Coordinates of C-alpha atoms in Angstrom, one line a residue:
M16 CA 10.6 -7.6 -8.4
A17 CA 7.8 -9.2 -10.4
D18 CA 7.9 -9.9 -14.1
E19 CA 5.1 -10.0 -16.7
Q20 CA 4.3 -13.6 -16.2
T21 CA 4.1 -13.2 -12.4
N22 CA 1.8 -10.3 -12.9
R23 CA -0.4 -12.3 -15.3
D24 CA -0.5 -15.2 -12.8
S25 CA -1.9 -12.9 -10.2
F26 CA -5.1 -12.6 -12.2
R27 CA -5.5 -16.4 -12.1
I28 CA -4.9 -16.4 -8.3
Q29 CA -7.5 -13.6 -7.8
A30 CA -10.0 -15.3 -10.2
G31 CA -9.8 -18.4 -8.0
Y32 CA -10.4 -16.3 -4.9
C33 CA -13.4 -14.7 -6.6
A34 CA -14.8 -18.0 -7.6
A35 CA -14.6 -19.3 -4.1
M36 CA -16.7 -16.3 -3.0
A37 CA -19.4 -17.0 -5.7
A38 CA -18.6 -14.0 -7.8
P39 CA -18.9 -15.4 -11.4
I40 CA -18.8 -12.2 -13.3
T41 CA -15.8 -10.8 -11.5
T42 CA -14.1 -14.2 -11.8
R43 CA -14.6 -14.1 -15.5
I44 CA -13.2 -10.6 -15.9
A45 CA -10.1 -11.5 -13.8
T46 CA -9.6 -14.7 -15.8
V47 CA -9.9 -13.0 -19.2
L48 CA -7.6 -10.1 -18.2
G49 CA -4.9 -12.5 -17.2
H50 CA -4.4 -13.8 -20.7
S51 CA -5.8 -11.0 -22.9
L52 CA -4.4 -7.8 -21.4
T53 CA -2.2 -6.1 -23.9
R54 CA 0.3 -3.3 -24.0
D55 CA -1.8 -1.1 -26.2
S56 CA -2.8 1.1 -23.3
A57 CA -0.8 2.9 -20.6
T58 CA -3.0 1.0 -18.1
G59 CA -2.1 -2.4 -19.6
R60 CA 1.6 -1.5 -19.7
R61 CA 1.6 -0.4 -16.1
V62 CA -0.1 -3.6 -14.9
L63 CA 2.1 -5.9 -16.9
D64 CA 5.2 -4.1 -15.7
W65 CA 4.1 -3.9 -12.1
P66 CA 7.2 -3.7 -10.0
G67 CA 5.8 -4.9 -6.7
E68 CA 4.2 -8.1 -5.4
P69 CA 1.0 -8.2 -7.4
V70 CA -1.0 -10.5 -5.0
A71 CA 0.0 -8.6 -1.9
D72 CA -0.6 -5.3 -3.6
A73 CA -4.1 -6.5 -4.8
L74 CA -3.2 -5.4 -8.3
V75 CA -6.1 -7.2 -9.9
L76 CA -8.6 -5.7 -7.6
R77 CA -7.3 -2.2 -8.2
L78 CA -7.8 -2.7 -11.9
I79 CA -11.3 -4.3 -11.7
G80 CA -12.4 -1.6 -9.3
G81 CA -11.6 1.0 -11.9
L82 CA -13.5 -0.9 -14.5
H83 CA -16.5 -1.3 -12.2
A84 CA -16.5 2.4 -11.6
L85 CA -16.7 3.0 -15.3
H86 CA -19.6 0.6 -15.4
R87 CA -21.4 2.4 -12.6
R88 CA -20.9 5.7 -14.4
G89 CA -22.9 4.3 -17.3
I90 CA -20.1 3.7 -19.9
A91 CA -22.2 1.7 -22.4
E92 CA -19.4 -0.3 -24.0
I93 CA -18.4 -2.0 -20.8
A94 CA -22.0 -2.8 -19.6
P95 CA -22.4 -6.2 -21.3
V96 CA -19.2 -7.4 -19.5
F97 CA -20.5 -6.4 -16.0
T98 CA -24.1 -7.5 -16.5
G99 CA -22.9 -10.9 -17.8
A100 CA -24.7 -10.4 -21.1
I101 CA -21.5 -11.4 -22.9
T102 CA -19.6 -14.5 -21.7
D103 CA -17.4 -15.2 -24.6
E104 CA -13.8 -14.6 -23.4
A105 CA -12.4 -13.4 -26.7
E106 CA -15.1 -10.9 -27.0
I107 CA -14.7 -9.7 -23.4
G108 CA -11.0 -9.4 -23.9
A109 CA -11.5 -7.2 -27.0
I110 CA -14.0 -5.0 -25.2
L111 CA -11.8 -4.5 -22.2
N112 CA -8.7 -3.7 -24.2
R113 CA -10.6 -1.0 -26.1
V114 CA -11.9 0.4 -22.9
F115 CA -8.3 0.6 -21.5
V116 CA -7.2 2.7 -24.5
T117 CA -10.3 4.9 -24.5
H118 CA -10.4 5.5 -20.7
D119 CA -6.7 5.4 -19.8
A120 CA -6.8 8.7 -18.0
A121 CA -9.7 7.6 -15.8
L122 CA -8.3 4.1 -15.0
L123 CA -4.7 4.9 -14.2
P124 CA -5.4 6.5 -10.8
W125 CA -7.1 3.3 -9.7
L126 CA -3.6 1.7 -9.7
D127 CA -2.1 4.3 -7.5
G128 CA -3.2 2.8 -4.1
P129 CA -4.7 -0.3 -2.6
P130 CA -8.3 -1.2 -2.9
Q131 CA -10.7 0.5 -0.5
T132 CA -12.9 -2.5 0.4
N133 CA -14.2 -1.1 3.6
E134 CA -16.9 -3.7 4.4
A135 CA -19.3 -3.5 7.3
G136 CA -19.8 -7.3 7.0
R137 CA -16.3 -7.8 8.3
S138 CA -17.4 -6.5 11.6
A139 CA -18.9 -10.0 12.2
G140 CA -15.4 -11.5 12.3
L141 CA -14.2 -8.6 14.5
M142 CA -17.1 -8.9 16.9
T143 CA -16.5 -12.6 17.1
G144 CA -13.0 -11.8 18.4
I145 CA -14.3 -9.2 20.7
L146 CA -16.7 -11.7 22.3
H147 CA -13.7 -13.9 23.1
L148 CA -12.1 -11.0 24.9
A149 CA -15.4 -10.1 26.6
S150 CA -15.6 -13.5 28.1
R151 CA -12.2 -13.0 29.7
Y152 CA -12.1 -9.4 30.7
G153 CA -15.7 -8.0 30.8
P154 CA -18.1 -6.1 28.6
K155 CA -16.6 -2.6 28.2
F156 CA -14.4 -1.8 25.2
E157 CA -12.4 1.0 23.8
L158 CA -11.5 0.1 20.1
L159 CA -8.5 1.3 18.1
E160 CA -8.6 0.4 14.4
I161 CA -5.8 0.8 11.9
G162 CA -6.5 0.9 8.2
S163 CA -10.0 2.2 8.8
S164 CA -10.5 3.4 5.2
A165 CA -13.9 5.3 5.5
G166 CA -14.5 4.1 9.1
L167 CA -17.4 1.7 8.4
N168 CA -16.1 -0.8 11.0
L169 CA -15.8 2.0 13.5
L170 CA -19.6 1.8 13.5
I171 CA -19.4 -1.6 15.1
G172 CA -21.1 -0.4 18.2
R173 CA -24.0 1.0 16.1
Y174 CA -24.8 -2.2 14.2
R175 CA -27.3 -4.8 15.2
F176 CA -25.6 -8.2 15.5
D177 CA -27.1 -11.6 15.5
L178 CA -24.2 -14.1 15.7
A179 CA -25.8 -17.6 16.1
G180 CA -28.5 -16.0 18.3
H181 CA -26.1 -13.9 20.3
K182 CA -27.5 -10.4 19.9
S183 CA -25.9 -7.1 20.6
G184 CA -26.0 -3.5 19.4
P185 CA -28.9 -1.1 19.2
A186 CA -32.2 -2.7 18.2
E187 CA -33.1 0.4 16.1
S188 CA -30.0 0.3 13.9
P189 CA -30.8 0.2 10.2
V190 CA -27.8 -2.2 9.6
E191 CA -28.1 -5.8 10.8
I192 CA -25.0 -8.0 10.8
M193 CA -26.3 -11.6 10.7
P194 CA -23.9 -13.9 8.9
E195 CA -24.5 -17.6 8.3
W196 CA -23.0 -19.2 11.4
R197 CA -21.0 -22.4 11.3
G198 CA -19.5 -24.4 14.1
P199 CA -20.0 -23.8 17.9
P200 CA -21.7 -20.6 19.1
P201 CA -19.6 -17.6 20.1
P202 CA -18.9 -16.9 23.7
D203 CA -22.0 -15.8 25.5
A204 CA -20.8 -12.5 26.9
P205 CA -22.3 -9.0 26.8
V206 CA -20.4 -6.3 24.9
E207 CA -20.5 -2.5 25.3
I208 CA -18.5 -0.4 22.9
L209 CA -17.7 2.8 24.7
S210 CA -15.6 4.4 21.9
A211 CA -14.1 3.5 18.5
R212 CA -11.3 5.5 16.9
G213 CA -9.4 4.8 13.7
V214 CA -6.5 5.8 11.5
D215 CA -5.7 5.4 7.8
I216 CA -2.8 6.6 5.7
Q217 CA -5.4 8.0 3.3
P218 CA -8.8 7.9 4.8
L219 CA -11.9 8.2 2.7
D220 CA -14.2 11.2 3.2
L221 CA -17.8 10.0 2.6
S222 CA -19.3 13.5 2.8
G223 CA -18.7 13.7 -0.9
D224 CA -19.4 11.5 -3.9
R225 CA -15.8 10.8 -5.0
D226 CA -14.8 8.6 -2.1
A227 CA -18.2 7.0 -1.8
E228 CA -17.7 6.0 -5.5
R229 CA -14.5 4.3 -4.6
L230 CA -16.1 2.1 -1.9
Q231 CA -19.0 1.3 -4.2
A232 CA -16.7 0.4 -7.1
Y233 CA -14.8 -2.1 -5.0
C234 CA -18.0 -3.8 -4.0
W235 CA -18.3 -6.5 -6.7
V236 CA -21.1 -6.2 -9.1
E237 CA -22.7 -9.5 -8.0
N238 CA -22.9 -8.5 -4.4
V239 CA -26.3 -6.7 -4.5
E240 CA -27.0 -7.2 -0.7
R241 CA -23.5 -5.8 0.1
Q242 CA -24.2 -2.8 -2.1
A243 CA -27.5 -2.1 -0.3
R244 CA -25.8 -2.4 3.1
L245 CA -23.0 -0.1 1.9
E246 CA -25.6 2.6 1.1
K247 CA -26.9 2.4 4.6
T248 CA -23.5 2.5 6.2
I249 CA -22.5 5.5 4.1
A250 CA -25.7 7.2 5.3
I251 CA -24.8 6.6 9.0
V252 CA -21.3 8.0 8.6
R253 CA -22.8 11.1 6.9
A254 CA -25.4 11.6 9.6
E255 CA -23.4 10.7 12.7
G256 CA -19.7 10.8 11.8
V257 CA -16.8 8.6 13.0
E258 CA -13.6 9.5 14.8
L259 CA -11.1 8.9 12.0
A260 CA -7.6 10.4 11.7
Q261 CA -5.1 10.5 8.9
G262 CA -1.6 9.2 9.8
D263 CA 0.9 6.4 10.0
A264 CA -0.5 3.3 11.6
A265 CA 2.6 2.7 13.8
D266 CA 2.9 6.3 15.0
W267 CA -0.8 6.3 15.8
V268 CA -0.8 3.0 17.7
E269 CA 2.2 4.0 19.8
A270 CA 0.5 7.3 20.7
R271 CA -2.9 5.7 21.6
L272 CA -1.3 3.0 23.7
A273 CA 0.5 5.6 25.7
E274 CA -2.7 7.4 26.6
P275 CA -4.3 6.8 30.0
Q276 CA -6.7 3.8 30.0
P277 CA -10.0 3.9 32.0
E278 CA -10.3 1.3 34.7
G279 CA -12.6 -1.6 33.8
V280 CA -12.3 -1.0 30.1
T281 CA -10.5 -3.3 27.6
R282 CA -8.4 -1.5 25.0
V283 CA -8.4 -3.4 21.7
L284 CA -6.4 -2.9 18.6
M285 CA -8.4 -4.3 15.6
H286 CA -7.9 -4.5 11.9
S287 CA -9.3 -6.3 8.9
V288 CA -7.5 -6.9 5.5
V289 CA -4.9 -4.3 6.4
W290 CA -1.8 -6.1 7.6
Q291 CA -0.6 -7.1 4.1
Y292 CA -0.4 -3.5 3.0
L293 CA 1.8 -2.3 5.9
P294 CA 5.6 -2.2 5.4
A295 CA 7.5 -4.8 7.4
A296 CA 9.0 -2.1 9.6
T297 CA 5.5 -0.8 10.4
Q298 CA 4.3 -4.3 11.3
Q299 CA 7.3 -4.8 13.6
R300 CA 6.7 -1.4 15.4
I301 CA 3.1 -2.2 16.0
A302 CA 3.8 -5.7 17.2
A303 CA 6.5 -4.3 19.5
A304 CA 4.2 -1.6 20.9
M305 CA 1.5 -4.1 21.6
T306 CA 3.9 -6.5 23.4
E307 CA 5.2 -3.6 25.5
A308 CA 1.7 -2.4 26.3
G309 CA 0.7 -6.0 27.1
E310 CA 3.4 -6.3 29.7
R311 CA 1.8 -3.3 31.4
A312 CA -1.7 -4.6 31.2
A313 CA -3.5 -5.5 34.4
P314 CA -6.9 -7.2 35.2
E315 CA -8.5 -3.8 35.7
R316 CA -7.0 -2.4 32.4
P317 CA -6.8 -5.3 29.9
L318 CA -5.4 -5.1 26.4
G319 CA -6.6 -7.1 23.3
W320 CA -5.7 -7.6 19.7
V321 CA -8.3 -8.7 17.2
M322 CA -7.5 -9.2 13.5
M323 CA -9.4 -10.5 10.5
E324 CA -6.8 -11.1 7.8
P325 CA -6.7 -13.2 4.6
N326 CA -5.4 -16.7 4.2
R327 CA -4.9 -16.7 0.4
D328 CA -4.2 -20.4 0.3
L329 CA -7.6 -21.3 1.7
A330 CA -9.6 -18.4 0.1
R331 CA -10.9 -17.4 3.4
H332 CA -10.0 -15.1 6.3
E333 CA -8.8 -15.8 9.8
V334 CA -10.0 -14.2 13.0
R335 CA -7.1 -14.2 15.5
V336 CA -7.3 -12.9 19.1
R337 CA -4.6 -12.1 21.7
G338 CA -5.3 -10.8 25.2
W339 CA -3.3 -9.4 28.1
P340 CA -2.8 -10.0 30.9
G341 CA -2.2 -13.6 30.1
D342 CA 0.5 -15.8 28.5
T343 CA -1.7 -17.3 25.8
P344 CA -0.3 -16.5 22.3
M345 CA -2.4 -15.2 19.4
E346 CA -5.2 -17.8 18.8
L347 CA -7.1 -18.6 15.7
V348 CA -10.7 -18.6 16.9
A349 CA -12.7 -18.5 13.6
L350 CA -12.6 -18.5 9.8
T351 CA -14.8 -16.2 7.9
H352 CA -15.9 -15.1 4.4
A353 CA -14.0 -12.1 3.1
H354 CA -17.1 -9.9 3.2
G355 CA -18.7 -11.5 6.3
A356 CA -21.3 -13.7 4.5
W357 CA -20.4 -16.5 6.9
V358 CA -18.4 -17.1 10.1
E359 CA -17.1 -20.5 11.0
A360 CA -16.2 -20.7 14.7
L361 CA -13.5 -23.1 15.7
A362 CA -13.4 -25.2 18.8
P363 CA -10.5 -25.2 21.3
P364 CA -7.7 -26.0 21.5
Y365 CA -7.0 -23.1 19.1
E366 CA -4.1 -22.9 16.8
T367 CA -1.5 -20.5 18.0
R368 CA 1.0 -18.9 15.7
P369 CA 1.7 -15.4 14.4
Y370 CA -0.4 -14.4 11.4
V371 CA 1.1 -15.1 8.0
M372 CA -1.0 -14.3 4.9
R373 CA 0.6 -17.0 2.7
S374 CA -0.1 -17.1 -1.0
R375 CA 0.0 -19.8 -3.7
P376 CA 2.9 -19.8 -6.2

């Protein structure tokens, strides 16, 4: 169980992460809140008395998401903080504590669940992993995603990709994924996404404004390009839809892996910034189900696992890939920016170890 100091320290950790991703306003807000948040509001008391693991629970991002939502709604008092017009930390702290008192009822629900940072840019890391599997097993894929949120990465087959000159996806797509590429080029293999299905314990419904607001509020105020891309991806979901179910991740994975698999198609479990939110028992069930399904995999019906999950120590994310049939363990094939701004491909031999988020003390 965390204590007040541990909860305050999580703001410093998140501020460092924001700074590493060139988000100065969000960095400043996190820094100020860490030392200025008071118990004068129900929101402040709940944060300071947070009973869980504040870093793993992304407590700071929950709170800042709620504040950003107020800013997007036009609350004048908070505007100078989010525009950067005010930089004095004492003044920012006073403003935010007044906002907590005045808008407790609006802010408290933002602490009830994990951030919904469904980000299309993360599909760059996921596609990098898929290319590694395509080079082994062939071009055709059936994708299964856990923690799909609103399903933006279920659109991975509808985006235009340019990964170090490797192009895939429909040329007419309004959304282009072209991160800064570092390191060796990705495998030169064609990819055809035949289907993409997802599950989330509490999926977002983008047909209305409420859930769209959640996604937009968790997109940091500095990230103007991300916000523009988010508007385009929301429009695609509203126009074309995604196959997204509500349910438990382990139940869903076990059921999907038990379904018949078409010949010549690689079935892939994928996820991004999800694993930390799953209970240990759920993680274990999914890993066991994948191992069991991997033992049944055959050259004509391969199985893959692609993850893009955070390494908190390095303030970046890791792209790891596992494929069956084959005895090669999970491999770290790339590092990537949390929102897909860049991808750094790694050269073999790849590190092989199970994923562990790690976090600084």
